[in-house]
Short mmCIF file of C-alpha atoms and ligand atoms in Angstrom, two decimals:
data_model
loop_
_atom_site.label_atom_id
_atom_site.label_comp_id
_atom_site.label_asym_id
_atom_site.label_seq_id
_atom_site.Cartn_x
_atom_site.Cartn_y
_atom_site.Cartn_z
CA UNK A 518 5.55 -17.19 -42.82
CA UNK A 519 6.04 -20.86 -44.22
CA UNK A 520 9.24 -21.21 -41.80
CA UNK A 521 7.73 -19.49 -39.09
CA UNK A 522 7.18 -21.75 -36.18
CA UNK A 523 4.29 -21.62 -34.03
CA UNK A 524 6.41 -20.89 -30.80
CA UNK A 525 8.55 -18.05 -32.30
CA UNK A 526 5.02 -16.42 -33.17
CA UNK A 527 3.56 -16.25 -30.16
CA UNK A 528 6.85 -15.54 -28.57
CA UNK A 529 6.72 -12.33 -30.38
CA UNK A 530 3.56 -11.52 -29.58
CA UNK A 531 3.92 -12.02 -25.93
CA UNK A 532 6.99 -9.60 -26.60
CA UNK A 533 4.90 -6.66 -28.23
CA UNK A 534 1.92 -7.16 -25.45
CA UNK A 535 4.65 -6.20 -22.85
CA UNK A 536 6.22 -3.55 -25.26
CA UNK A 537 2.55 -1.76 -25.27
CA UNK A 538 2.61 -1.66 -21.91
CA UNK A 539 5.44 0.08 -21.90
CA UNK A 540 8.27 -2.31 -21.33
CA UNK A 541 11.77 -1.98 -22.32
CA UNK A 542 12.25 1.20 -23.84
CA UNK A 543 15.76 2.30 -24.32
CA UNK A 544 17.26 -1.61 -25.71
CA UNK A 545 18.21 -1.23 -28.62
CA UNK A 546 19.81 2.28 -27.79
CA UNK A 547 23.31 3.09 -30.23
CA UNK A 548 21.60 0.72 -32.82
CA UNK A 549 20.88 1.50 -36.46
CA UNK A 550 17.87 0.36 -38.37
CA UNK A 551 17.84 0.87 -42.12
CA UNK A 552 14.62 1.10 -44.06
CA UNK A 553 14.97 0.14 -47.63
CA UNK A 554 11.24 0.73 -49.27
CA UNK A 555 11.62 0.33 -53.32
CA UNK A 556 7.75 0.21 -52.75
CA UNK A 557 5.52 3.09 -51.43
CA UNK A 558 4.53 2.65 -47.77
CA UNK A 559 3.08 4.67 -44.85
CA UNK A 560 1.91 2.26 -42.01
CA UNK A 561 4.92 0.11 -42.73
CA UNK A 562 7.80 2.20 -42.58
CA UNK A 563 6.66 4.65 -40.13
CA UNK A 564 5.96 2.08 -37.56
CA UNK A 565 8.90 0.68 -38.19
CA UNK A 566 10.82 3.81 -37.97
CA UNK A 567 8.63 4.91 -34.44
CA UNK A 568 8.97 0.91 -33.10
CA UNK A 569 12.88 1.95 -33.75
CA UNK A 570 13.17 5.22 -31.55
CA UNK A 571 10.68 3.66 -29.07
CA UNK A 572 13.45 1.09 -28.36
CA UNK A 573 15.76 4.11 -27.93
CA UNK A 574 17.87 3.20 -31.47
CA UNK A 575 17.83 5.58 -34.59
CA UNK A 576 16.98 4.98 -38.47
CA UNK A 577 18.81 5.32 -41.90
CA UNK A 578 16.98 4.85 -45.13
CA UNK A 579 15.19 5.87 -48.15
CA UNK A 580 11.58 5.44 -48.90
CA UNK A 581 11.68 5.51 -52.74
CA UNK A 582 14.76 4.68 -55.04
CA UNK A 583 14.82 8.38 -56.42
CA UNK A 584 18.07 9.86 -54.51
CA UNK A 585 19.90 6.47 -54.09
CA UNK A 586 22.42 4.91 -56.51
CA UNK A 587 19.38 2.43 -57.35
CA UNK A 588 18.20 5.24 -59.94
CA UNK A 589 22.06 4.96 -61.21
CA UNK A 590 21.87 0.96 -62.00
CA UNK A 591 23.18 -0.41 -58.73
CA UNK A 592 21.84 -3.93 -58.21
CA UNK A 593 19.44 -4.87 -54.94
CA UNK A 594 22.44 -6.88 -53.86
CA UNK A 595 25.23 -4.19 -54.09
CA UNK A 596 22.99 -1.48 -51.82
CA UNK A 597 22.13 -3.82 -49.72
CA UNK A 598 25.41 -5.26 -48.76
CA UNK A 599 26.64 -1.78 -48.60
CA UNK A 600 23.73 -0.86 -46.39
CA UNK A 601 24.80 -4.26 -43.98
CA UNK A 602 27.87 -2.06 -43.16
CA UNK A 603 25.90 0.95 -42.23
CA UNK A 604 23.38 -0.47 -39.99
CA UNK A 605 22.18 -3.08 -37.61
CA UNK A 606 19.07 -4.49 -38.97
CA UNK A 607 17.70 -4.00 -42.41
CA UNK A 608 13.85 -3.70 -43.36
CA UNK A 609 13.38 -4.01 -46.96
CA UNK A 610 9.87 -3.77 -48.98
CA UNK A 611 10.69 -4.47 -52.91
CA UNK A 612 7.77 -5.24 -55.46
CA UNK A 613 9.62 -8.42 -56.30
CA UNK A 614 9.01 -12.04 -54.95
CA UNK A 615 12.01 -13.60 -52.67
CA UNK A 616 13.63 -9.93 -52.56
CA UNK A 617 14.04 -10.29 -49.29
CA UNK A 618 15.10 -14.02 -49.24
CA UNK A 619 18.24 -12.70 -51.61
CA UNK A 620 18.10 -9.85 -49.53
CA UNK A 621 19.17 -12.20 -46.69
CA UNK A 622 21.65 -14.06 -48.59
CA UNK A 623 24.00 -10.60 -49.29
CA UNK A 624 23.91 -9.04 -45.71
CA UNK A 625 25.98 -8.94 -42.66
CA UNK A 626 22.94 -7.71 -40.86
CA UNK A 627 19.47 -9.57 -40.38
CA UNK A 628 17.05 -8.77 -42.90
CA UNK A 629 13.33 -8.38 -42.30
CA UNK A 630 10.41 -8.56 -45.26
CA UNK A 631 8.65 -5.76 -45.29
CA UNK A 632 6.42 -6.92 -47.95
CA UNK A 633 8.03 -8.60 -51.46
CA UNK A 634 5.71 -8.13 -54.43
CA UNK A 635 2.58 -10.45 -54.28
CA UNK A 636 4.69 -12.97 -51.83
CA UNK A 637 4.80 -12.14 -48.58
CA UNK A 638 4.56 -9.69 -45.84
CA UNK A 639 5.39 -11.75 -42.17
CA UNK A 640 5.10 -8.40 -40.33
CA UNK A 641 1.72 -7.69 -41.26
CA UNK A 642 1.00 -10.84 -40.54
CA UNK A 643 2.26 -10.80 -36.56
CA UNK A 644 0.42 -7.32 -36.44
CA UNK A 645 -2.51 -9.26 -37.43
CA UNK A 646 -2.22 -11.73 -35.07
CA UNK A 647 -1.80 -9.63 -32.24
CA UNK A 648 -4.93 -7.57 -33.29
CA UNK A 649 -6.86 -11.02 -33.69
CA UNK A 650 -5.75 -12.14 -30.18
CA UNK A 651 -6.65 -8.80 -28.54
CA UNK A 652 -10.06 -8.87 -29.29
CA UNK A 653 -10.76 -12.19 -29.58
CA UNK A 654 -8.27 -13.88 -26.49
CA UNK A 655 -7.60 -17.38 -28.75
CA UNK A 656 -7.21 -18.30 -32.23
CA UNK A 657 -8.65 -22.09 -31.99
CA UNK A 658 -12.08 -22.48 -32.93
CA UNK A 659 -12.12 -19.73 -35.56
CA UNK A 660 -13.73 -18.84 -39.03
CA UNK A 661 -11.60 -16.73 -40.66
CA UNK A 662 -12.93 -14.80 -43.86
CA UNK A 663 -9.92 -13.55 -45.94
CA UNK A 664 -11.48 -11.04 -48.87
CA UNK A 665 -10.83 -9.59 -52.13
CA UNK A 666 -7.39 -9.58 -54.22
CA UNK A 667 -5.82 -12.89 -52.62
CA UNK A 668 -3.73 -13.06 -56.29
CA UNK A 669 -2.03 -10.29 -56.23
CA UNK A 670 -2.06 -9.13 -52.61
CA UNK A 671 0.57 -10.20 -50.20
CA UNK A 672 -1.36 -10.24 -46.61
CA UNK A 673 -3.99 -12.72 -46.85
CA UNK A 674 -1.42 -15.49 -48.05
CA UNK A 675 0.92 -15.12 -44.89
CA UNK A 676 -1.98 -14.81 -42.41
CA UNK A 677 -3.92 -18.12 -43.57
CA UNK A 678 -0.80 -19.91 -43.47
CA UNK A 679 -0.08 -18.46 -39.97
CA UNK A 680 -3.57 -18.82 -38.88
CA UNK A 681 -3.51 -23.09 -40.27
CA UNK A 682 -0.98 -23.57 -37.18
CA UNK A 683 -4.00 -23.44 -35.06
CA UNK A 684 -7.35 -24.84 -34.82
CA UNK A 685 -9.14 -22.77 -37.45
CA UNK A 686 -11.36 -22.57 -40.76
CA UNK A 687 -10.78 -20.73 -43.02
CA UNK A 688 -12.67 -19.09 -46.12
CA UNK A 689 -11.34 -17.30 -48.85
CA UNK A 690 -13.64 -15.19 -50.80
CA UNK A 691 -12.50 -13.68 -54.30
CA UNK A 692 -13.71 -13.62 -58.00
CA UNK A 693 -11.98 -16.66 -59.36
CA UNK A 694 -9.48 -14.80 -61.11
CA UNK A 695 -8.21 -13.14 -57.69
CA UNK A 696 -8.17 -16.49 -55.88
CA UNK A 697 -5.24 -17.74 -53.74
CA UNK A 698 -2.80 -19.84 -55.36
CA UNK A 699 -3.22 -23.68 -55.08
CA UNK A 700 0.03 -24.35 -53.90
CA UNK A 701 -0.96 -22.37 -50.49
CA UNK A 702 -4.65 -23.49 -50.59
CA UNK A 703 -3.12 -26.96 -50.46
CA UNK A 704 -0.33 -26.07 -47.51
CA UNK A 705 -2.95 -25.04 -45.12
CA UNK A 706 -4.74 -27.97 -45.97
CA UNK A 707 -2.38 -30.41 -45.65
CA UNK A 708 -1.64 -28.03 -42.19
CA UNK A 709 -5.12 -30.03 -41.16
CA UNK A 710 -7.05 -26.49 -41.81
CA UNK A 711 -10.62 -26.95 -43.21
CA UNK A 712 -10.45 -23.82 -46.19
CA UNK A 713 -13.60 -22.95 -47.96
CA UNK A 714 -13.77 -20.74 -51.33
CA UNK A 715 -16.32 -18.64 -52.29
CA UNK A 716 -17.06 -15.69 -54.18
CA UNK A 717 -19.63 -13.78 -52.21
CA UNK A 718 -18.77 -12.18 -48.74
CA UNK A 719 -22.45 -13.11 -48.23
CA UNK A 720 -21.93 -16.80 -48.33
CA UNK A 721 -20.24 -16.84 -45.36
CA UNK A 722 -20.32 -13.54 -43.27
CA UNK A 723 -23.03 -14.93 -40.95
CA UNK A 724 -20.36 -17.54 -39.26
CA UNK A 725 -17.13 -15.57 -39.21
CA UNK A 726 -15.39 -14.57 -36.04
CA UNK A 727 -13.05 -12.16 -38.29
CA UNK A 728 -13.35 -11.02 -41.93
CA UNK A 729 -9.94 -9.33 -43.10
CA UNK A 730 -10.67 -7.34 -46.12
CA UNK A 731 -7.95 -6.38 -48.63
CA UNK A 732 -7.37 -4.06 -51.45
CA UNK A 733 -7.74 -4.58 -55.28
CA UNK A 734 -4.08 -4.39 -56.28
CA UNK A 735 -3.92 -2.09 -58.56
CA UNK A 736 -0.36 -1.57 -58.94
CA UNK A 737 0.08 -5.51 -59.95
CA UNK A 738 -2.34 -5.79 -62.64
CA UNK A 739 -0.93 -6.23 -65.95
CA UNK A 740 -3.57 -3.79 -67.43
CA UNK A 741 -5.38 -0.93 -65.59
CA UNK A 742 -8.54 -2.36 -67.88
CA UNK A 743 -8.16 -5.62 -66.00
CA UNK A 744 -7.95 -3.44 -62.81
CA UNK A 745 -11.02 -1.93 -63.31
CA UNK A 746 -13.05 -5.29 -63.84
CA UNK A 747 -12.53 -6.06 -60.36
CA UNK A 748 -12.13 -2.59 -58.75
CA UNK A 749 -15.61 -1.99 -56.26
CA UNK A 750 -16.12 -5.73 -56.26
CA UNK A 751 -16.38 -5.93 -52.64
CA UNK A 752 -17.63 -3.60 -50.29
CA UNK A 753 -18.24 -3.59 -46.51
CA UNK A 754 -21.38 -1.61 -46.04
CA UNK A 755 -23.81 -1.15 -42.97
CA UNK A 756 -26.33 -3.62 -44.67
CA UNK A 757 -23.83 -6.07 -44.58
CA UNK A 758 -22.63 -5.81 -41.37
CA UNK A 759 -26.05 -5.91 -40.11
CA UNK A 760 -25.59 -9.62 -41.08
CA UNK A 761 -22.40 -10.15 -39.13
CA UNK A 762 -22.00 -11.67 -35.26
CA UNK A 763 -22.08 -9.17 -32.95
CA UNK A 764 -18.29 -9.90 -31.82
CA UNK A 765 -17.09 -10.42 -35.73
CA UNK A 766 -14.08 -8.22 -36.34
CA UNK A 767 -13.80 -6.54 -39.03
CA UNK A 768 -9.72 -6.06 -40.39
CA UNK A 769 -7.81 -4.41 -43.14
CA UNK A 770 -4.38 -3.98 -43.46
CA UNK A 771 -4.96 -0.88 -44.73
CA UNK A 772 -4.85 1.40 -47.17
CA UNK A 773 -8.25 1.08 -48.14
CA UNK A 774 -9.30 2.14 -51.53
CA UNK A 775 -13.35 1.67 -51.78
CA UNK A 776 -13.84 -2.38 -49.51
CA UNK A 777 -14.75 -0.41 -46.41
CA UNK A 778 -17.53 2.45 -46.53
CA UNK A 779 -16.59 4.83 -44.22
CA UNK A 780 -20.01 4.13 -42.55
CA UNK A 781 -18.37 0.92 -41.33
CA UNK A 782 -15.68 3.06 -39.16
CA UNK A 783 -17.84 3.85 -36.04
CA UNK A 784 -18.84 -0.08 -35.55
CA UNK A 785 -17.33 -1.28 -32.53
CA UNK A 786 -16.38 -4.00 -34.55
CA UNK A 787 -14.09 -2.47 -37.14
CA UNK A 788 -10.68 -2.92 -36.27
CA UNK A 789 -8.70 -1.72 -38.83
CA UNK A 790 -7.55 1.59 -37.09
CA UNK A 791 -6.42 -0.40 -34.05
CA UNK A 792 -4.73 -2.93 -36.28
CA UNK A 793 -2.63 -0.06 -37.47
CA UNK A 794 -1.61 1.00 -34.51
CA UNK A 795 -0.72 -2.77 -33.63
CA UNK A 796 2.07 -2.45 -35.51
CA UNK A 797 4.36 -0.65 -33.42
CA UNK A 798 4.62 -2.90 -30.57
CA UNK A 799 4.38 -5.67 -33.30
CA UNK A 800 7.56 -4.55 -34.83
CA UNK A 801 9.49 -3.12 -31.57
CA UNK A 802 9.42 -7.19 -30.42
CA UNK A 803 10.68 -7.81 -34.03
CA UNK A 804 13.36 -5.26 -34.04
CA UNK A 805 14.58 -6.09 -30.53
CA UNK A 806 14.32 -10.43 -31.40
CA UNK A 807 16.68 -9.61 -34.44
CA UNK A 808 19.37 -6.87 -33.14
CA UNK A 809 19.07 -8.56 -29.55
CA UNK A 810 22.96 -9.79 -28.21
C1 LIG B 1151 -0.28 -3.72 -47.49
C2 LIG B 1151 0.89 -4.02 -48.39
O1 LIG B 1151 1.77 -3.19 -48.63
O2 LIG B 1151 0.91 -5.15 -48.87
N1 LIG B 1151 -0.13 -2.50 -46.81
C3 LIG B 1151 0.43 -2.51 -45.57
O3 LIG B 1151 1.58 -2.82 -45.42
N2 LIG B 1151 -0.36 -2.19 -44.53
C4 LIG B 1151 -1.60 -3.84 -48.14
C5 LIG B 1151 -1.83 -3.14 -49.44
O4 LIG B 1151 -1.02 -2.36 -49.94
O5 LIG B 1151 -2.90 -3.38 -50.01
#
């Protein structure tokens, strides 16, 4: 999201507005769209894969490395400048940091981060974004809360730096052994973004326009013990969103493990189901900006 500029944003999210609406369907029709996920993924891939055929184009891929030459040594480079000659666009999810970037620098074909380890996930973030503007028409003037694993996690990084282009505040709210990483803390600060950090979603619930939960990440902890100390740390009840506005949203990229009760769900305020869904027009306007003559 770092390169991102502010006017290639929100030209993709004017694009996926008049995708929802039902705009454009068959342009990218005769195109191929491969899906390289070394990661697990549901919401990810398969609106990637529906954004594809909604633009009328078709899908190659594999959604774990068992079956692929991966599983026989091949390097992320080899499969996917073999996969450049199979395929249009590329969407590749890997659990390491700057996949992607080398990714980019080994294809014929434009690559697009599907999430790379604890980096970065630019995708989510325009889903986000969209789902942000939707309910709430604007992004100056907001207090963002961004909650939980910010270490480890890969969503709440891209999204404050996203969100620092415009006229917002930001808090981030983690144990301090979760917390986001200086370097970004001071990006979004130097991006003239006023950034608060605190440890209890209480401290700061009663003033946030949006509260974007995330998951302990479970998967990237070096021990499950150290897993567990921070598993349950945080979670969205009734009681506490009794203390919220009454137009707060509440977001999640999803999956959710325990940060949400399901009480939560039925509050017109909880998003998270409709963020989902976001990301099919999301993606179609990223799919048709890369493969686009
Ligand atoms: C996220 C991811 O993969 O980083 N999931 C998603 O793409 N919606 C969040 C997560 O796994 O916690």
């Amino acid at each position: 999201m770092r390169g991102m500029e502010k006017k290639q944003v929100e030209d993709i999210l004017k694009l996926a507005s008049k995708f929802e609406k039902g705009g454009a369907s068959n342009t990218l029709k005769g195109k191929i769209l491969a899906t390289l996920f070394f990661e697990p993924s549901t919401r990810t891939r398969f609106s990637f894969e529906s954004a594809m055929k909604r633009l009328g184009g078709t899908c190659v891929g594999f959604s774990s490395i068992e079956g692929t030459s991966v599983k026989k040594g091949e390097t992320l480079i080899d499969t996917v400048n073999i996969m450049s000659g199979y395929s249009d666009c590329i969407v590749i999810r890997h659990s390491k940091e700057g996949a992607a970037k080398l990714a980019s620098e080994h294809s014929s074909v434009p690559i697009v981060n599907a999430g790379d380890g604890s980096h970065d996930h630019p995708t989510q973030t325009l889903l986000d974004l969209y789902t942000i503007k939707k309910s709430l028409k604007n992004f100056n003037g907001l207090r963002v809360g961004i909650c939980g694993d910010l270490r480890y996690g890969r969503t709440g990084r891209p999204l404050s730096i996203a969100l620092s282009n415009y006229d917002t505040e930001i808090s981030f709210i983690s144990p301090p052994q979760l917390s986001m990483d200086k370097s970004t803390v001071k990006y979004i600060r130097d991006n003239g973004t006023n950034v608060k950090e605190v440890l209890k979603i209480e401290d700061v619930i009663r003033e946030l326009d949006v509260l974007y939960m995330t998951r302990i990440q479970r998967e990237r902890f070096p021990t499950e013990e150290e897993y567990l100390k921070f598993s349950g740390h945080y979670i969205v009840n009734k009681e506490l969103m009794n203390l919220a506005k009454k137009n707060m949203i509440l977001m999640h990229p999803l999956p959710r493990v325990n940060e949400i009760s399901v009480e939560v769900d039925s509050d017109p305020r909880a998003k998270y189901f409709e963020q989902s869904r976001n990301g099919v027009p999301t993606r179609m306007a990223v799919l048709y900006t890369a493969m686009k003559k």
